[in-house]
Short mmCIF file of C-alpha atoms in Angstrom, two decimals:
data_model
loop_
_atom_site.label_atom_id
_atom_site.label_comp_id
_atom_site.label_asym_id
_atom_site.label_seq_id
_atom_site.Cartn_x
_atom_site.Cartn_y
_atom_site.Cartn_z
CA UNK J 339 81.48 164.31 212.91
CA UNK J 340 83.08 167.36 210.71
CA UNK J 341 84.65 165.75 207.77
CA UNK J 342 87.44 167.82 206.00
CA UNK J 343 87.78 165.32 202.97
CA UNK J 344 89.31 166.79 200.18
CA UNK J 345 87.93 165.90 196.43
CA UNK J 346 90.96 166.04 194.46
CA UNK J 347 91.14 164.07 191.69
CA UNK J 348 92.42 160.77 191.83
CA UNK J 349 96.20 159.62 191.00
CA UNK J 350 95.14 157.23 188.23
CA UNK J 351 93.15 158.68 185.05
CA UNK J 352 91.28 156.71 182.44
CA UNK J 353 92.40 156.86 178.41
CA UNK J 354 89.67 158.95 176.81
CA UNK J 355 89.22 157.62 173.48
CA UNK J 356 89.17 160.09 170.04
CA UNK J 357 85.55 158.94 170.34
CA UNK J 358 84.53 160.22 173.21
CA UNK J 359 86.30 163.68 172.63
CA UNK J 360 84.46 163.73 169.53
CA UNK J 361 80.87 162.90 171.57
CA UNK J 362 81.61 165.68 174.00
CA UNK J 363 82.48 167.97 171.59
CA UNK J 364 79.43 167.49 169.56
CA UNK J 365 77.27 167.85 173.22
CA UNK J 366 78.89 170.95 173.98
CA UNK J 367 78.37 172.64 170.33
CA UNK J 368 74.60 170.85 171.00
CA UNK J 369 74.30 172.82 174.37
CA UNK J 370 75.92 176.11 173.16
CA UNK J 371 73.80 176.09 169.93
CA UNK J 372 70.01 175.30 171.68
CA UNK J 373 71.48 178.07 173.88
CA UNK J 374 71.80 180.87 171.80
CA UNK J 375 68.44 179.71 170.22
CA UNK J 376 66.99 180.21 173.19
CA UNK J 377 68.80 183.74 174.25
CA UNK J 378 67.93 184.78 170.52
CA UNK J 379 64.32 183.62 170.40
CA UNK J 380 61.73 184.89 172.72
CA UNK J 381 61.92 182.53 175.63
CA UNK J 382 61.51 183.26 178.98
CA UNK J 383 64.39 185.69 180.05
CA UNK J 384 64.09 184.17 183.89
CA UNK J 385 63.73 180.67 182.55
CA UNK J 386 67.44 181.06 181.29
CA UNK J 387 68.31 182.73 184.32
CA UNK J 388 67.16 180.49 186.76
CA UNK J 389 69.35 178.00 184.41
CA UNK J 390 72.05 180.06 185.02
CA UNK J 391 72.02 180.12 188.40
CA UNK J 392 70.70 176.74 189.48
CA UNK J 393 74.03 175.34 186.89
CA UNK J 394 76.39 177.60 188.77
CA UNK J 395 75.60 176.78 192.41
CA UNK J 396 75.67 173.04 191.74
CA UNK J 397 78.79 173.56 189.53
CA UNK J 398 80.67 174.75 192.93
CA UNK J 399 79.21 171.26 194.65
CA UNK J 400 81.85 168.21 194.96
CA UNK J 401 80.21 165.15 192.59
CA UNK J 402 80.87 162.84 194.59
CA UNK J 403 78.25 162.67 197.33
CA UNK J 404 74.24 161.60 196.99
CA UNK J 405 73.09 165.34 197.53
CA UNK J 406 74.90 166.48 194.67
CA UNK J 407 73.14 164.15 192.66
CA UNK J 408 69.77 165.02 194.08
CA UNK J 409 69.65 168.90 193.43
CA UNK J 410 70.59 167.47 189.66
CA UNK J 411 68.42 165.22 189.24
CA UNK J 412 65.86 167.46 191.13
CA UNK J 413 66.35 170.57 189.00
CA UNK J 414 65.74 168.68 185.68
CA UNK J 415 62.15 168.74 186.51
CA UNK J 416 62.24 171.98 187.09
CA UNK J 417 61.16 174.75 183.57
CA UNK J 418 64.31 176.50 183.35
CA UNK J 419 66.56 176.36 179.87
CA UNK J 420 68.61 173.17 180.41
CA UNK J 421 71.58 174.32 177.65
CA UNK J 422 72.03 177.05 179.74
CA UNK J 423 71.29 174.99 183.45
CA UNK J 424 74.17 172.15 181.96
CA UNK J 425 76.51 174.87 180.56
CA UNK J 426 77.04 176.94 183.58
CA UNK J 427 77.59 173.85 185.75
CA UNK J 428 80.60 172.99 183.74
CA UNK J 429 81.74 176.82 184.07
CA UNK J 430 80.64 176.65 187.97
CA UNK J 431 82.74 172.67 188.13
CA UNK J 432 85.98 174.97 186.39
CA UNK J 433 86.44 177.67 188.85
CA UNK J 434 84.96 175.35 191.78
CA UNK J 435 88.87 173.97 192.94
CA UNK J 436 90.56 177.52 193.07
CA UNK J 437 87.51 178.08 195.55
CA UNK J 438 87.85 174.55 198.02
CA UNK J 439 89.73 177.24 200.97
CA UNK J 440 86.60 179.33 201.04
CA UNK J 441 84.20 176.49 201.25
CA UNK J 442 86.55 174.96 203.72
CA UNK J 443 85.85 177.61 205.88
CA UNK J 444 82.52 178.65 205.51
CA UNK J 445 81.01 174.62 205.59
CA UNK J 446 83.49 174.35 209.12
CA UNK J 447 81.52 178.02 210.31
CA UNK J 448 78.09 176.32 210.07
CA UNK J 449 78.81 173.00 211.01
CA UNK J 450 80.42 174.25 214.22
CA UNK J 451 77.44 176.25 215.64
CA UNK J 452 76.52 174.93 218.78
CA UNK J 453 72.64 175.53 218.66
CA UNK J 454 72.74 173.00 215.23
CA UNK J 455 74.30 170.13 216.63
CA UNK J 456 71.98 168.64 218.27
CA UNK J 457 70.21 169.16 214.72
CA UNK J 458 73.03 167.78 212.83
CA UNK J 459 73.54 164.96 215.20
CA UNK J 460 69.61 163.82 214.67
CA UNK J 461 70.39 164.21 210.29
CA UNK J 462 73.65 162.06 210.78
CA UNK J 463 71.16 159.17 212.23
CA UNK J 464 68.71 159.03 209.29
CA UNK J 465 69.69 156.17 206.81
CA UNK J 466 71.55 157.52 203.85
CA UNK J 467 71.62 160.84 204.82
CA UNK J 468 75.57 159.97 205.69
CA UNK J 469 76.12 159.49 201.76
CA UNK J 470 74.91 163.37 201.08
CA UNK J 471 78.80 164.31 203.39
CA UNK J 472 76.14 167.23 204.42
CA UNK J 473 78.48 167.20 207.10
CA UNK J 474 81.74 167.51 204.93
CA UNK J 475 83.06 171.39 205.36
CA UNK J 476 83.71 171.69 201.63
CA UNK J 477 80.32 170.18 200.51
CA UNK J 478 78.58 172.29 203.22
CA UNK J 479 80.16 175.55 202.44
CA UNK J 480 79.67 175.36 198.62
CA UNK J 481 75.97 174.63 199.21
CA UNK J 482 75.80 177.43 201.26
CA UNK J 483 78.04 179.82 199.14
CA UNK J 484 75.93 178.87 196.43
CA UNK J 485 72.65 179.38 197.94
CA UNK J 486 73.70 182.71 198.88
CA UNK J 487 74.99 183.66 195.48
CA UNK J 488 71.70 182.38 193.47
CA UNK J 489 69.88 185.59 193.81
CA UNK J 490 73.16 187.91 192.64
CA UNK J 491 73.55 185.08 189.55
CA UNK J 492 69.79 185.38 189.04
CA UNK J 493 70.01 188.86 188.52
CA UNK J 494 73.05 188.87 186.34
CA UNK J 495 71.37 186.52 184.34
CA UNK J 496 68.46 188.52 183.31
CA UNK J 497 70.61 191.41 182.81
CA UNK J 498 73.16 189.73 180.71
CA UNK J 499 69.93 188.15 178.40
CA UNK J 500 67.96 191.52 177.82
CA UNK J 501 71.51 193.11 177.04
CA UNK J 502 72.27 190.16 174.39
CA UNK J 503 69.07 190.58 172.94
CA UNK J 504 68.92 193.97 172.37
CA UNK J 505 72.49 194.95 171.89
CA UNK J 506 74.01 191.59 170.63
CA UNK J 507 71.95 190.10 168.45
CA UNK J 508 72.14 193.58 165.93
CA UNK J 509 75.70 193.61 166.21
CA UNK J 510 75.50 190.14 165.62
CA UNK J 511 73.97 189.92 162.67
CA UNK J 512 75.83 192.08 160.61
CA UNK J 513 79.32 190.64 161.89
CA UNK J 514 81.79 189.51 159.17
CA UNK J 515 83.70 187.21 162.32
CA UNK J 516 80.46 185.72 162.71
CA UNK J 517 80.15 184.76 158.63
CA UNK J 518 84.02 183.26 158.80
CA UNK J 519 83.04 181.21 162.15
CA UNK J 520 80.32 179.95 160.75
CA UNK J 521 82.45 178.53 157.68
CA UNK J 522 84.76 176.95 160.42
CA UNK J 523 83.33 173.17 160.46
CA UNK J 524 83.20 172.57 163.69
CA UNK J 525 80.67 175.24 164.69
CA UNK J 526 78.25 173.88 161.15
CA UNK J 527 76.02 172.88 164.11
CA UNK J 528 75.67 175.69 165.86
CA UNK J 529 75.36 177.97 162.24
CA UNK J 530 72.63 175.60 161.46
CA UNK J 531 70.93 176.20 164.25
CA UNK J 532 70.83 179.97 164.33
CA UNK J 533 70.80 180.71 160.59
CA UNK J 534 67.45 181.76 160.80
CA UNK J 535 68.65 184.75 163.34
CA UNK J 536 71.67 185.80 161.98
#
């Protein structure tokens, strides 16, 4: 019933296009820019952090099961700052391979507790349920790694916010780096954006 299936990438890789680089590019300088907006302006300091957080604990998550797909689709209804929410995911999806041991061995500690098989065994029977790979170790221990590291991210969230706004921003402002970036044409977008705060 435990399934140690590993999600490395695949042997064969598609030819990305010029054109696509160009499209992500432009959504990532998109993301970054409505993010600073929104750590600059006065929006909820726990609606970024709860973007924060919920991007990070998915970001650890393998993509290729149904629950995966569920928490995302799940926490776009939810009123936390999306930049921030789709930003950290790809930062959680970077560091998420160096951490497959761990999971490994925390998703085989709670799939192997006795008193939860029964449990387990009941989930396995629903229709569909199979295609969440709940009972894949990695899968399973990044869910629960992640779970238990929301509150801690949470926290470091808000922290990291209130410090940007009041010690960043100032500095910020009055930066000479930040008036030659902002001549740099790639990041036009994001100096567009903010030229009201800086």
């Amino acid at each position: 019933m435990i399934s140690h299936e590993k999600f490395a990438p695949g042997e064969k890789y598609e030819k990305v296009s010029e054109k696509d680089v160009l499209c992500y590019n432009h959504s990532m300088i998109s993301f970054i820019a409505k993010l600073l907006k929104a750590l600059n302006a006065n929006t909820n300091p726990g609606e970024i952090a709860h973007g924060i957080a919920c991007g990070f604990l998915l970001g650890l998550m393998p993509k290729s099961n149904l629950l995966w797909y569920i928490i995302f689709i799940f926490v776009l209804f939810i009123k936390i700052n999306k930049p921030a929410y789709l930003i950290m995911l790809a930062a959680g999806s970077s560091i998420a391979v160096l951490l497959d041991p761990l999971f490994d061995t925390v998703g085989y500690s709670v799939l192997t507790i006795n008193s939860l098989y029964p449990f387990y065994a009941r989930l396995i029977d629903i229709p569909f349920v199979f295609f969440t790979k709940f009972n894949n170790t990695v899968v399973m221990g990044s869910l629960v790694c992640g779970i238990i590291l929301y509150i801690p991210v949470y926290v470091l969230g808000r922290i990291f916010v209130k410090a940007w706004r009041k010690y960043g921003v100032p500095a910020m402002r009055h930066s000479k780096l930040i008036k030659i970036i902002n001549q740099i044409p790639i990041v036009s977008k994001v100096a567009s954006a903010m030229e009201d705060r800086f």
